[in-house]
Short mmCIF file of N, CA and C in Angstrom, two decimals:
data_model
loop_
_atom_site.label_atom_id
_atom_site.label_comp_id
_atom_site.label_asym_id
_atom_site.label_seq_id
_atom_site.Cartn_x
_atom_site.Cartn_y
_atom_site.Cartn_z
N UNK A 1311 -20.22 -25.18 -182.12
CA UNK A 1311 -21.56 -25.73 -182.18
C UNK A 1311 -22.31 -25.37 -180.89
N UNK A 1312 -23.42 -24.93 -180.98
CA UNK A 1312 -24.60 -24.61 -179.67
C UNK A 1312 -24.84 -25.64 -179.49
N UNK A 1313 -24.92 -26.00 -178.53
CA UNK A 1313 -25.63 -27.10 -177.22
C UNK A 1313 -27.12 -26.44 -177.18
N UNK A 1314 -27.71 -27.51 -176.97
CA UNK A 1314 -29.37 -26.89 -176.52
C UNK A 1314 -29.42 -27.05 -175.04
N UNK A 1315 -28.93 -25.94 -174.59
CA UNK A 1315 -29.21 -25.73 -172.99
C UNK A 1315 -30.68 -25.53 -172.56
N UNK A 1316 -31.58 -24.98 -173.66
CA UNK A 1316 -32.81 -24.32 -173.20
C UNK A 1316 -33.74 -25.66 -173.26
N UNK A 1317 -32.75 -26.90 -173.67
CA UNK A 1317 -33.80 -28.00 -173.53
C UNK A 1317 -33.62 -28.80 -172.01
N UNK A 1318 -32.45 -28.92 -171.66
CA UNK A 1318 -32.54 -28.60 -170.53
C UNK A 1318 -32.89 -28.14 -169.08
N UNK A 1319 -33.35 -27.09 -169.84
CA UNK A 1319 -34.44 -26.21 -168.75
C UNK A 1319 -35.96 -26.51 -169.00
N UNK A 1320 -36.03 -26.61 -170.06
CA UNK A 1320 -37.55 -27.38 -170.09
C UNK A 1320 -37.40 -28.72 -169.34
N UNK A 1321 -36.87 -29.65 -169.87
CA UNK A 1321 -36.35 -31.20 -169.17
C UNK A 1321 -36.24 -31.54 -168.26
N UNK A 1322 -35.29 -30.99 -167.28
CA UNK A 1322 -35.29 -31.47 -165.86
C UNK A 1322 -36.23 -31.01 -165.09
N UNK A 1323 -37.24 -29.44 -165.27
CA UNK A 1323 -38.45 -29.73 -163.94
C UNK A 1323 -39.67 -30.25 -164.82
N UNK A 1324 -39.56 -30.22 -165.93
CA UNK A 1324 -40.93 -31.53 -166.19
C UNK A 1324 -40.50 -33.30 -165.55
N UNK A 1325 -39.16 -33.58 -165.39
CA UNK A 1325 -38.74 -34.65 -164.95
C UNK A 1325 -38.91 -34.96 -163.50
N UNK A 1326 -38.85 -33.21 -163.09
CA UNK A 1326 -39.24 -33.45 -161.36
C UNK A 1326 -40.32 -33.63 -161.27
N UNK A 1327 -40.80 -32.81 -161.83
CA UNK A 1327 -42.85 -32.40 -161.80
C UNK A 1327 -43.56 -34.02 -161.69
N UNK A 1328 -42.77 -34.71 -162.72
CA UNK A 1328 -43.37 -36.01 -162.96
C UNK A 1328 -42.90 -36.97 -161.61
N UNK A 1329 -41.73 -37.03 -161.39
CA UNK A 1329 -41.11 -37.73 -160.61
C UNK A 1329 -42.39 -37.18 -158.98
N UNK A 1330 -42.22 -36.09 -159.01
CA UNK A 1330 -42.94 -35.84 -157.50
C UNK A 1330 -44.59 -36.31 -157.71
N UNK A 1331 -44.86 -36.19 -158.71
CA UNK A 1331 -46.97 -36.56 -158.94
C UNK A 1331 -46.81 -38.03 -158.93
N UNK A 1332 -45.41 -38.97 -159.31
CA UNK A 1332 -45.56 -40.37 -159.17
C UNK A 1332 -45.29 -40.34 -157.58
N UNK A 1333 -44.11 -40.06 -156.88
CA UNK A 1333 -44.41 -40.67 -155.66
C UNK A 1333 -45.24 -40.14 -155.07
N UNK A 1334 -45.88 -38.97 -155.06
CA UNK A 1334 -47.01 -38.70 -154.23
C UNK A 1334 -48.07 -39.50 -154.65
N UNK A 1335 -48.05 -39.95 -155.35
CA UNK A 1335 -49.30 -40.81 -155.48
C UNK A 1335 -48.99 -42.49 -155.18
N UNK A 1336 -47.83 -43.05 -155.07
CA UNK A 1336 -47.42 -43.86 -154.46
C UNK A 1336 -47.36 -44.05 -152.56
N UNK A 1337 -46.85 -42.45 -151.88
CA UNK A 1337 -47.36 -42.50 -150.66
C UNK A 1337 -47.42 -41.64 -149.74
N UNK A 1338 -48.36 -40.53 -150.78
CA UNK A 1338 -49.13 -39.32 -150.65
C UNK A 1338 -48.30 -38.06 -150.70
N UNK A 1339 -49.20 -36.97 -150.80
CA UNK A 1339 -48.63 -35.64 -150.95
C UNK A 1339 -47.70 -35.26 -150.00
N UNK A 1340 -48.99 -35.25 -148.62
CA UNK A 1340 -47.63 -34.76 -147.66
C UNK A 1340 -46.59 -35.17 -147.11
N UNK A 1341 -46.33 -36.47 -147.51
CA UNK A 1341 -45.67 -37.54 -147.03
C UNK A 1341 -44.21 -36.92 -147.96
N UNK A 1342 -44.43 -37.20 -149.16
CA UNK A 1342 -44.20 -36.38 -151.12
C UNK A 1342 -42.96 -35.22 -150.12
N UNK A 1343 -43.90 -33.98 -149.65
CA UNK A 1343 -43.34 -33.04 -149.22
C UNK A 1343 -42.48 -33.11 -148.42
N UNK A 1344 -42.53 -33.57 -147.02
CA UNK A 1344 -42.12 -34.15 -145.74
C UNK A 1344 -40.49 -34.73 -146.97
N UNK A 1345 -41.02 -35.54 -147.34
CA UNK A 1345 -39.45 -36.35 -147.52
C UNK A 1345 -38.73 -35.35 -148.79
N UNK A 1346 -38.85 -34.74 -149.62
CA UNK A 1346 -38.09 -33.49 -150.23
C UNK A 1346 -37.84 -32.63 -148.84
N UNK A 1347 -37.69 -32.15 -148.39
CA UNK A 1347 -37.86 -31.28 -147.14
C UNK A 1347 -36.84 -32.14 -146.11
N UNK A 1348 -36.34 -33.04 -146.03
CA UNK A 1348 -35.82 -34.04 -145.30
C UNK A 1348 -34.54 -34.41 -146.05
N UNK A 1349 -34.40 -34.79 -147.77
CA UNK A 1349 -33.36 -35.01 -148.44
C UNK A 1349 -32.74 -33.65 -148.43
N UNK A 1350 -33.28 -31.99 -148.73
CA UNK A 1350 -32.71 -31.01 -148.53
C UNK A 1350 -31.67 -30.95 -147.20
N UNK A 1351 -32.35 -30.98 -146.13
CA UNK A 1351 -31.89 -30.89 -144.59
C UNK A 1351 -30.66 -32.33 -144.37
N UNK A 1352 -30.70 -33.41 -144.72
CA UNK A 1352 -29.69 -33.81 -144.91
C UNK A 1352 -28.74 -33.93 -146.09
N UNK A 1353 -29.10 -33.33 -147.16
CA UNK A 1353 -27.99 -33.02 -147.79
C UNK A 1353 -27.49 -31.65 -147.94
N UNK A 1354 -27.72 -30.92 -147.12
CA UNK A 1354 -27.13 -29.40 -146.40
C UNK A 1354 -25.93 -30.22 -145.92
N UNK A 1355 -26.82 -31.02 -144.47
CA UNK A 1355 -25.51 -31.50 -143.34
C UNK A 1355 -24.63 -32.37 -144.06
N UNK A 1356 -24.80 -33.34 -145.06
CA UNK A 1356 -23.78 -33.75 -145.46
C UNK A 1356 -22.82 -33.07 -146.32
N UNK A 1357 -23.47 -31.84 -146.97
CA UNK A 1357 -22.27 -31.02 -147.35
C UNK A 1357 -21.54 -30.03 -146.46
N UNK A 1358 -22.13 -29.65 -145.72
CA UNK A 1358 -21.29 -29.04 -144.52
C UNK A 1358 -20.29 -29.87 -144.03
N UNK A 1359 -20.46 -31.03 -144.12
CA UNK A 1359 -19.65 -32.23 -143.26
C UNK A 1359 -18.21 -32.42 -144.81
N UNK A 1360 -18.98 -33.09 -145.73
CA UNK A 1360 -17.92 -33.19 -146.92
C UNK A 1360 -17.02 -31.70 -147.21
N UNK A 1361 -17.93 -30.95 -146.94
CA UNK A 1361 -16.91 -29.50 -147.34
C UNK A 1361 -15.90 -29.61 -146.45
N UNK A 1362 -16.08 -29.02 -145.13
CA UNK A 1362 -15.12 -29.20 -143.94
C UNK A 1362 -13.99 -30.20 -144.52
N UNK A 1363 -14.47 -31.82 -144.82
CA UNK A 1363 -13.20 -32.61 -144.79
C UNK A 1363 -12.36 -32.56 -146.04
N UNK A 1364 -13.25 -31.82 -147.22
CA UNK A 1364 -12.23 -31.86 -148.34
C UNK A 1364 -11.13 -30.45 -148.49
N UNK A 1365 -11.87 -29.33 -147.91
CA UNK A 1365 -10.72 -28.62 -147.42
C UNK A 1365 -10.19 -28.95 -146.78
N UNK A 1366 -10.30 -29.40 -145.11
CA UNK A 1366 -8.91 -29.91 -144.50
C UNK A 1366 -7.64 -30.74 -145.71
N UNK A 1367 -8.55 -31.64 -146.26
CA UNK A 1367 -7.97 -32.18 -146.51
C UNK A 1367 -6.59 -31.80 -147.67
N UNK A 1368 -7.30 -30.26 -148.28
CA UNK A 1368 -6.79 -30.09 -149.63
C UNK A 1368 -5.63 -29.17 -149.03
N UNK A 1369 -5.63 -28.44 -147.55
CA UNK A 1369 -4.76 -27.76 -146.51
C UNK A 1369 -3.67 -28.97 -146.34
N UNK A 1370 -4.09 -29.97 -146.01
CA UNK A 1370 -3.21 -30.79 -145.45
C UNK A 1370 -2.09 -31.50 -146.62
N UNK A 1371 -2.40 -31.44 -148.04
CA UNK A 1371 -1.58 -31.79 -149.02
C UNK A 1371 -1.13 -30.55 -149.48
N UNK A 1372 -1.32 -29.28 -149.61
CA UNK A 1372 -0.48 -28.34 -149.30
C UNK A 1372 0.36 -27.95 -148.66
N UNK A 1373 -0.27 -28.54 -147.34
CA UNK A 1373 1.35 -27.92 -146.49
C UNK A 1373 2.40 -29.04 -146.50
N UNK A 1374 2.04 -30.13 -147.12
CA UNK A 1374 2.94 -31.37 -147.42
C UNK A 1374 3.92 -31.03 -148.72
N UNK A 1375 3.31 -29.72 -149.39
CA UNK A 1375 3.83 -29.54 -150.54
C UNK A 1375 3.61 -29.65 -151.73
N UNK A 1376 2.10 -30.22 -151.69
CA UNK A 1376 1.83 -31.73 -152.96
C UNK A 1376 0.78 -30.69 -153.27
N UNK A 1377 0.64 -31.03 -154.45
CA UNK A 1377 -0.36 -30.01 -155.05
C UNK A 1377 -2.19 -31.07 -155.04
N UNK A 1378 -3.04 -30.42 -154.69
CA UNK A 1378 -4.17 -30.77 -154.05
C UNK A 1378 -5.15 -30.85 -155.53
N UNK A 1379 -4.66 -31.41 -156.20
CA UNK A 1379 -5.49 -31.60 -157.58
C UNK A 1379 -6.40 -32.56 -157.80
N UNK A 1380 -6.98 -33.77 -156.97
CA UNK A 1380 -7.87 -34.75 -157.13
C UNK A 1380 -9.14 -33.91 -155.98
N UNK A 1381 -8.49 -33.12 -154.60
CA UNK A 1381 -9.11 -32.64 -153.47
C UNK A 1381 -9.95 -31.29 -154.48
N UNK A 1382 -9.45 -30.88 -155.10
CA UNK A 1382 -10.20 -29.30 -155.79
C UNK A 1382 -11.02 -30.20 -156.59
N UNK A 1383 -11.04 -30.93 -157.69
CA UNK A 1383 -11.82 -31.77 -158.46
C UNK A 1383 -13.16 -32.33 -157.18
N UNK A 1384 -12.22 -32.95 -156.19
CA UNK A 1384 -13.40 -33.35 -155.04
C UNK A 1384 -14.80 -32.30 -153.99
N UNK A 1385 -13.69 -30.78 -154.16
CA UNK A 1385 -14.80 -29.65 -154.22
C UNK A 1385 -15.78 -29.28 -154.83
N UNK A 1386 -15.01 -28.99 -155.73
CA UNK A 1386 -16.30 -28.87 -157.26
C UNK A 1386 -17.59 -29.70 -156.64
N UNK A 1387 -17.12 -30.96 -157.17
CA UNK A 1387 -18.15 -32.12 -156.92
C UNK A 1387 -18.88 -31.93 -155.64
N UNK A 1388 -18.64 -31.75 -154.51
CA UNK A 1388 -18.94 -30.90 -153.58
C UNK A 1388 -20.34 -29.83 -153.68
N UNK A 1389 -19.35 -28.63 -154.32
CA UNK A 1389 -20.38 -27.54 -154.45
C UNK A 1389 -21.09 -27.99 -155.25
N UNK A 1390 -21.56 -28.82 -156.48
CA UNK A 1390 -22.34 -29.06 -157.37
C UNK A 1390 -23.13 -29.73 -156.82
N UNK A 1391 -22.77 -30.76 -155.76
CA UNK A 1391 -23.83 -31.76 -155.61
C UNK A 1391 -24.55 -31.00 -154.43
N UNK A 1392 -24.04 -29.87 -153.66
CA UNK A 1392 -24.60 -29.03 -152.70
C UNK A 1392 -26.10 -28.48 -153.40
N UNK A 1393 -25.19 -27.74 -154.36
CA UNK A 1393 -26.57 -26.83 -155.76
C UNK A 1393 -27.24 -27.91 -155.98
N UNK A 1394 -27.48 -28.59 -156.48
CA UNK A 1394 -28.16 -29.72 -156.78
C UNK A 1394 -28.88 -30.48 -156.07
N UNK A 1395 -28.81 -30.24 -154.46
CA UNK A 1395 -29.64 -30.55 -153.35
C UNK A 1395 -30.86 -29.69 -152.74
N UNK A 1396 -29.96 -28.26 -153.00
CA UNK A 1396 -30.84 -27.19 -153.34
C UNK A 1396 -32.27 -26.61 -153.88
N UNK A 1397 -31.81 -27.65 -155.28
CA UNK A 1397 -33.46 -27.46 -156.27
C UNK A 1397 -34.00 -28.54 -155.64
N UNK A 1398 -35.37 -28.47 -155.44
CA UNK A 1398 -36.13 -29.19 -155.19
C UNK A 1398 -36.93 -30.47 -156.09
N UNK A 1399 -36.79 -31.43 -155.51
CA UNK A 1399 -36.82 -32.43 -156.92
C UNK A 1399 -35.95 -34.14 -156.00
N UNK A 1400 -36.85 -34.94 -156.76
CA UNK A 1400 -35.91 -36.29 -156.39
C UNK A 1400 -34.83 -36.44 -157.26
N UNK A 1401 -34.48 -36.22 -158.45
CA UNK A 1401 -33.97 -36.82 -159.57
C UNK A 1401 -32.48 -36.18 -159.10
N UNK A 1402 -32.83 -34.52 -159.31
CA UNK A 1402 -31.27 -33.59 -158.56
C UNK A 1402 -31.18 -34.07 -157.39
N UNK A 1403 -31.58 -34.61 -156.26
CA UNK A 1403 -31.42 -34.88 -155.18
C UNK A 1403 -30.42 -35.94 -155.43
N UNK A 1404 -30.98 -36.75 -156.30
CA UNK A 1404 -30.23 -38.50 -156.16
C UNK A 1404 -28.75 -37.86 -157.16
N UNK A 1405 -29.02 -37.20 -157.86
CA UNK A 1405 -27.46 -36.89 -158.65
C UNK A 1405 -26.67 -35.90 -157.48
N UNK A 1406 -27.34 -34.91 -156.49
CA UNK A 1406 -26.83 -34.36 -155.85
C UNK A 1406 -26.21 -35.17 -154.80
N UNK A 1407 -26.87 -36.01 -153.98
CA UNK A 1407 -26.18 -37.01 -153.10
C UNK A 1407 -24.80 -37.70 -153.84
N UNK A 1408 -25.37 -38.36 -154.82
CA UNK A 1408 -23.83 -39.32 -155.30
C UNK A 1408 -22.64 -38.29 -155.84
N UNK A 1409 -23.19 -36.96 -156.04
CA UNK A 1409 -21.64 -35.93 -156.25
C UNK A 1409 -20.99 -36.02 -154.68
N UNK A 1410 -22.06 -35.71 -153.85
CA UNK A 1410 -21.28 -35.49 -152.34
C UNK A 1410 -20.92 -36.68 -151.86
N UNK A 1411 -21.44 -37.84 -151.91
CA UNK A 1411 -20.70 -39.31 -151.22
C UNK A 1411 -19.70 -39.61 -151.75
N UNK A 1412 -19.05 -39.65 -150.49
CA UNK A 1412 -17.48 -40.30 -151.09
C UNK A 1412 -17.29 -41.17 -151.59
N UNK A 1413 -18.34 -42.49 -151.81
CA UNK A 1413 -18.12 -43.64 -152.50
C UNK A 1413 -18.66 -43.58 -154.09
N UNK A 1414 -19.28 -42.46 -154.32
CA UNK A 1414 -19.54 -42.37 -155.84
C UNK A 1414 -19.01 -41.03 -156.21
N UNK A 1415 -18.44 -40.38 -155.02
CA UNK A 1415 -17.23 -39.07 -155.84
C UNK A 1415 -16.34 -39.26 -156.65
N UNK A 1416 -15.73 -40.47 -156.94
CA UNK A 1416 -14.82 -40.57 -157.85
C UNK A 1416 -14.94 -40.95 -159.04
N UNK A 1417 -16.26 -41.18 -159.27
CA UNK A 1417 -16.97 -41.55 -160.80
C UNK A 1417 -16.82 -40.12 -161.34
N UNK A 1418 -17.72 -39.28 -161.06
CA UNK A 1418 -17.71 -37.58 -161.56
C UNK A 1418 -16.21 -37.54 -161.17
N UNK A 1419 -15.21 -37.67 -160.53
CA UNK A 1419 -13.97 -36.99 -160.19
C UNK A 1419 -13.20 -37.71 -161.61
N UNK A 1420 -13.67 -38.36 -162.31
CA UNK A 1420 -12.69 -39.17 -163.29
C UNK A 1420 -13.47 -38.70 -164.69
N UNK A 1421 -14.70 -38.16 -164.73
CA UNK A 1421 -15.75 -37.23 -165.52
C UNK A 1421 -14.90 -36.12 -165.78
N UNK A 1422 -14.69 -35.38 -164.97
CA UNK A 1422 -14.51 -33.78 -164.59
C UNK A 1422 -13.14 -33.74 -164.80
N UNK A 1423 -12.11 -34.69 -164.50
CA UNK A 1423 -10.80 -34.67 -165.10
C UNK A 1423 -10.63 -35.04 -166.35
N UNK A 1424 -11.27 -36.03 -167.07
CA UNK A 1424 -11.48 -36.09 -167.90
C UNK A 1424 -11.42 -34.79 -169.35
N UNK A 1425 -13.00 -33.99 -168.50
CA UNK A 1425 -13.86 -33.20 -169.25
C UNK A 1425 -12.57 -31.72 -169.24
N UNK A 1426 -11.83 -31.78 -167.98
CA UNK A 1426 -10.51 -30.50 -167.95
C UNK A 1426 -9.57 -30.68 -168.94
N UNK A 1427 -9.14 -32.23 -168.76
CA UNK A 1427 -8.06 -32.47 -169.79
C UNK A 1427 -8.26 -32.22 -171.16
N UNK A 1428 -9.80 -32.73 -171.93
CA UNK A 1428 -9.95 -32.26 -173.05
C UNK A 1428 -9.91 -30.77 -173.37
N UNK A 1429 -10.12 -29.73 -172.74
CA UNK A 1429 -10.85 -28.48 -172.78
C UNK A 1429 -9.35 -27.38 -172.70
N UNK A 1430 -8.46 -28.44 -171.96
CA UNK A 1430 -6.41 -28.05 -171.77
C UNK A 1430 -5.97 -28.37 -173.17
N UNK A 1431 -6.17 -29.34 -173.74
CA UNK A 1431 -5.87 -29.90 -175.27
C UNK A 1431 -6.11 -28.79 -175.99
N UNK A 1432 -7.72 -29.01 -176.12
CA UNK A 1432 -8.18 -27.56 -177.50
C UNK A 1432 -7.65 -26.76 -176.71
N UNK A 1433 -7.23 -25.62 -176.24
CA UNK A 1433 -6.89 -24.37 -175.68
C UNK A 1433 -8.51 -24.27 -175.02
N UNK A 1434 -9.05 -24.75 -174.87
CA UNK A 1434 -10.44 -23.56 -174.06
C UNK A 1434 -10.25 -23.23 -172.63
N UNK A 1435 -9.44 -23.66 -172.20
CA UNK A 1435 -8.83 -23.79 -170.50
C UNK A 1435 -6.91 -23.29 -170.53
N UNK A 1436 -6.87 -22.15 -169.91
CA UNK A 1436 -5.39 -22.06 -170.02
C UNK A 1436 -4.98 -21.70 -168.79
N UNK A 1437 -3.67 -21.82 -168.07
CA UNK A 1437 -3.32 -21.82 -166.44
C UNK A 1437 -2.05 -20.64 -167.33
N UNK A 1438 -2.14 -19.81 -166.09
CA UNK A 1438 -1.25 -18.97 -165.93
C UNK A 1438 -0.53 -18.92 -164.92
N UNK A 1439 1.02 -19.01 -164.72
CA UNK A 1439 1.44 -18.65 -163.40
C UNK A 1439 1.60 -17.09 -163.49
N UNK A 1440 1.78 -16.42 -162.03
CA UNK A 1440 2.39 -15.25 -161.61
C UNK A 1440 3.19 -14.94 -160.73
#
Protein backbone atom coordinates (compact mmCIF):
# COMPACT_ATOMS: atom_id res chain seq x y z
CA UNK A 1 0.00 0.00 0.00
CA UNK A 2 1.36 3.77 -0.87
CA UNK A 3 1.53 6.08 1.95
CA UNK A 4 0.77 9.65 0.86
CA UNK A 5 4.13 11.13 1.42
CA UNK A 6 3.36 14.03 -1.02
CA UNK A 7 0.80 15.05 1.62
CA UNK A 8 3.24 15.47 3.81
CA UNK A 9 5.15 17.78 1.94
CA UNK A 10 2.34 19.93 1.35
CA UNK A 11 1.47 19.68 5.35
CA UNK A 12 4.25 20.40 7.33
CA UNK A 13 5.44 23.93 5.65
CA UNK A 14 1.85 25.14 5.41
CA UNK A 15 1.97 24.12 9.29
CA UNK A 16 5.15 26.20 9.63
CA UNK A 17 4.01 29.02 7.39
CA UNK A 18 1.04 29.23 9.78
CA UNK A 19 2.76 28.56 12.96
CA UNK A 20 5.44 31.51 12.09
CA UNK A 21 2.45 34.37 10.78
CA UNK A 22 0.80 33.36 14.35
CA UNK A 23 3.75 34.11 16.48
CA UNK A 24 4.90 36.89 14.58
CA UNK A 25 1.98 38.45 15.08
CA UNK A 26 1.85 37.59 18.70
CA UNK A 27 5.48 39.27 19.19
CA UNK A 28 6.50 40.53 15.93
CA UNK A 29 8.40 39.62 12.86
CA UNK A 30 11.75 40.29 13.84
CA UNK A 31 11.50 39.14 17.09
CA UNK A 32 9.55 35.76 14.85
CA UNK A 33 13.08 35.65 13.12
CA UNK A 34 15.60 36.39 15.94
CA UNK A 35 14.08 33.40 17.90
CA UNK A 36 14.04 30.64 14.78
CA UNK A 37 17.65 31.76 14.29
CA UNK A 38 18.36 31.13 18.07
CA UNK A 39 16.38 27.54 18.36
CA UNK A 40 18.66 26.58 15.14
CA UNK A 41 22.03 27.79 16.99
CA UNK A 42 21.08 25.98 20.03
CA UNK A 43 19.94 23.03 18.70
CA UNK A 44 23.23 22.63 16.50
CA UNK A 45 25.07 22.91 20.11
CA UNK A 46 22.91 20.58 21.67
CA UNK A 47 23.48 18.10 19.05
CA UNK A 48 27.05 18.46 18.90
CA UNK A 49 26.94 17.93 22.66
CA UNK A 50 24.29 14.72 22.47
CA UNK A 51 26.30 13.31 19.52
CA UNK A 52 29.72 13.40 21.29
CA UNK A 53 27.99 11.62 24.43
CA UNK A 54 26.05 8.97 22.60
CA UNK A 55 29.03 7.83 20.75
CA UNK A 56 31.25 7.79 23.66
CA UNK A 57 28.87 6.20 25.04
CA UNK A 58 28.04 3.46 22.33
CA UNK A 59 32.41 3.02 22.34
CA UNK A 60 32.20 2.46 25.85
CA UNK A 61 29.57 -0.61 25.71
CA UNK A 62 31.58 -2.01 23.03
CA UNK A 63 34.63 -2.25 24.47
CA UNK A 64 32.70 -3.79 27.51
CA UNK A 65 31.62 -6.25 24.92
CA UNK A 66 27.88 -5.50 25.10
CA UNK A 67 26.37 -4.77 22.04
CA UNK A 68 25.30 -0.91 21.87
CA UNK A 69 21.68 -1.41 20.64
CA UNK A 70 19.46 1.15 22.72
CA UNK A 71 22.90 3.82 22.09
CA UNK A 72 22.48 3.34 17.93
CA UNK A 73 18.54 3.66 18.36
CA UNK A 74 19.72 6.85 20.63
CA UNK A 75 21.77 8.14 17.39
CA UNK A 76 19.31 7.88 14.96
CA UNK A 77 17.15 9.94 17.25
CA UNK A 78 20.05 12.15 17.38
CA UNK A 79 20.61 12.69 13.70
CA UNK A 80 16.85 13.09 13.11
CA UNK A 81 16.21 15.48 15.66
CA UNK A 82 19.58 17.34 14.34
CA UNK A 83 17.67 17.36 10.54
CA UNK A 84 14.77 18.49 12.03
CA UNK A 85 16.39 21.53 13.70
CA UNK A 86 17.72 22.27 10.48
CA UNK A 87 14.36 23.14 8.62
CA UNK A 88 13.26 26.14 9.67
CA UNK A 89 9.98 26.18 11.45
CA UNK A 90 8.69 25.98 15.23
CA UNK A 91 6.71 22.80 14.95
CA UNK A 92 10.20 20.66 13.53
CA UNK A 93 12.04 22.56 16.01
CA UNK A 94 9.83 21.36 19.03
CA UNK A 95 9.82 17.60 17.52
CA UNK A 96 13.53 18.20 16.77
CA UNK A 97 14.47 19.21 20.39
CA UNK A 98 12.46 16.30 22.18
CA UNK A 99 14.34 13.63 19.62
CA UNK A 100 17.69 15.19 21.03
CA UNK A 101 16.75 15.57 24.92
CA UNK A 102 17.53 12.93 26.86
CA UNK A 103 14.45 13.09 28.87
CA UNK A 104 12.04 12.58 25.91
CA UNK A 105 14.65 10.29 23.88
CA UNK A 106 13.23 7.34 25.07
CA UNK A 107 9.66 7.85 23.95
CA UNK A 108 10.90 7.78 20.03
CA UNK A 109 13.66 5.14 21.33
CA UNK A 110 10.63 2.71 22.27
CA UNK A 111 8.80 4.10 18.69
CA UNK A 112 11.80 3.18 16.57
CA UNK A 113 12.34 -0.21 18.31
CA UNK A 114 9.19 -0.86 18.10
CA UNK A 115 8.80 0.29 14.31
CA UNK A 116 12.47 -2.21 13.67
CA UNK A 117 10.95 -5.08 15.35
CA UNK A 118 7.87 -5.04 13.18
CA UNK A 119 9.73 -4.47 9.80
CA UNK A 120 12.39 -7.86 11.31
CA UNK A 121 8.96 -9.88 11.56
CA UNK A 122 7.62 -9.16 7.88
CA UNK A 123 11.17 -9.68 6.38
CA UNK A 124 11.50 -5.87 5.23
CA UNK A 125 14.70 -5.52 7.47
CA UNK A 126 17.28 -8.42 7.32
CA UNK A 127 20.90 -8.49 9.32
CA UNK A 128 23.57 -10.28 7.80
CA UNK A 129 26.68 -11.41 9.48
CA UNK A 130 30.19 -11.66 7.67
Amino acid sequence: MRRPYWLLLLLIPALELYGFLWVSQWIGAGKTILLIIMTSIIGFAMLQFEGRKVIADAKLQMNKGQMPGNKMLDGLCVFLGGSMLVIPGFITDIIGFTLIFPLTRPIYRKLLFKWVEKKMKNGSITFRRF
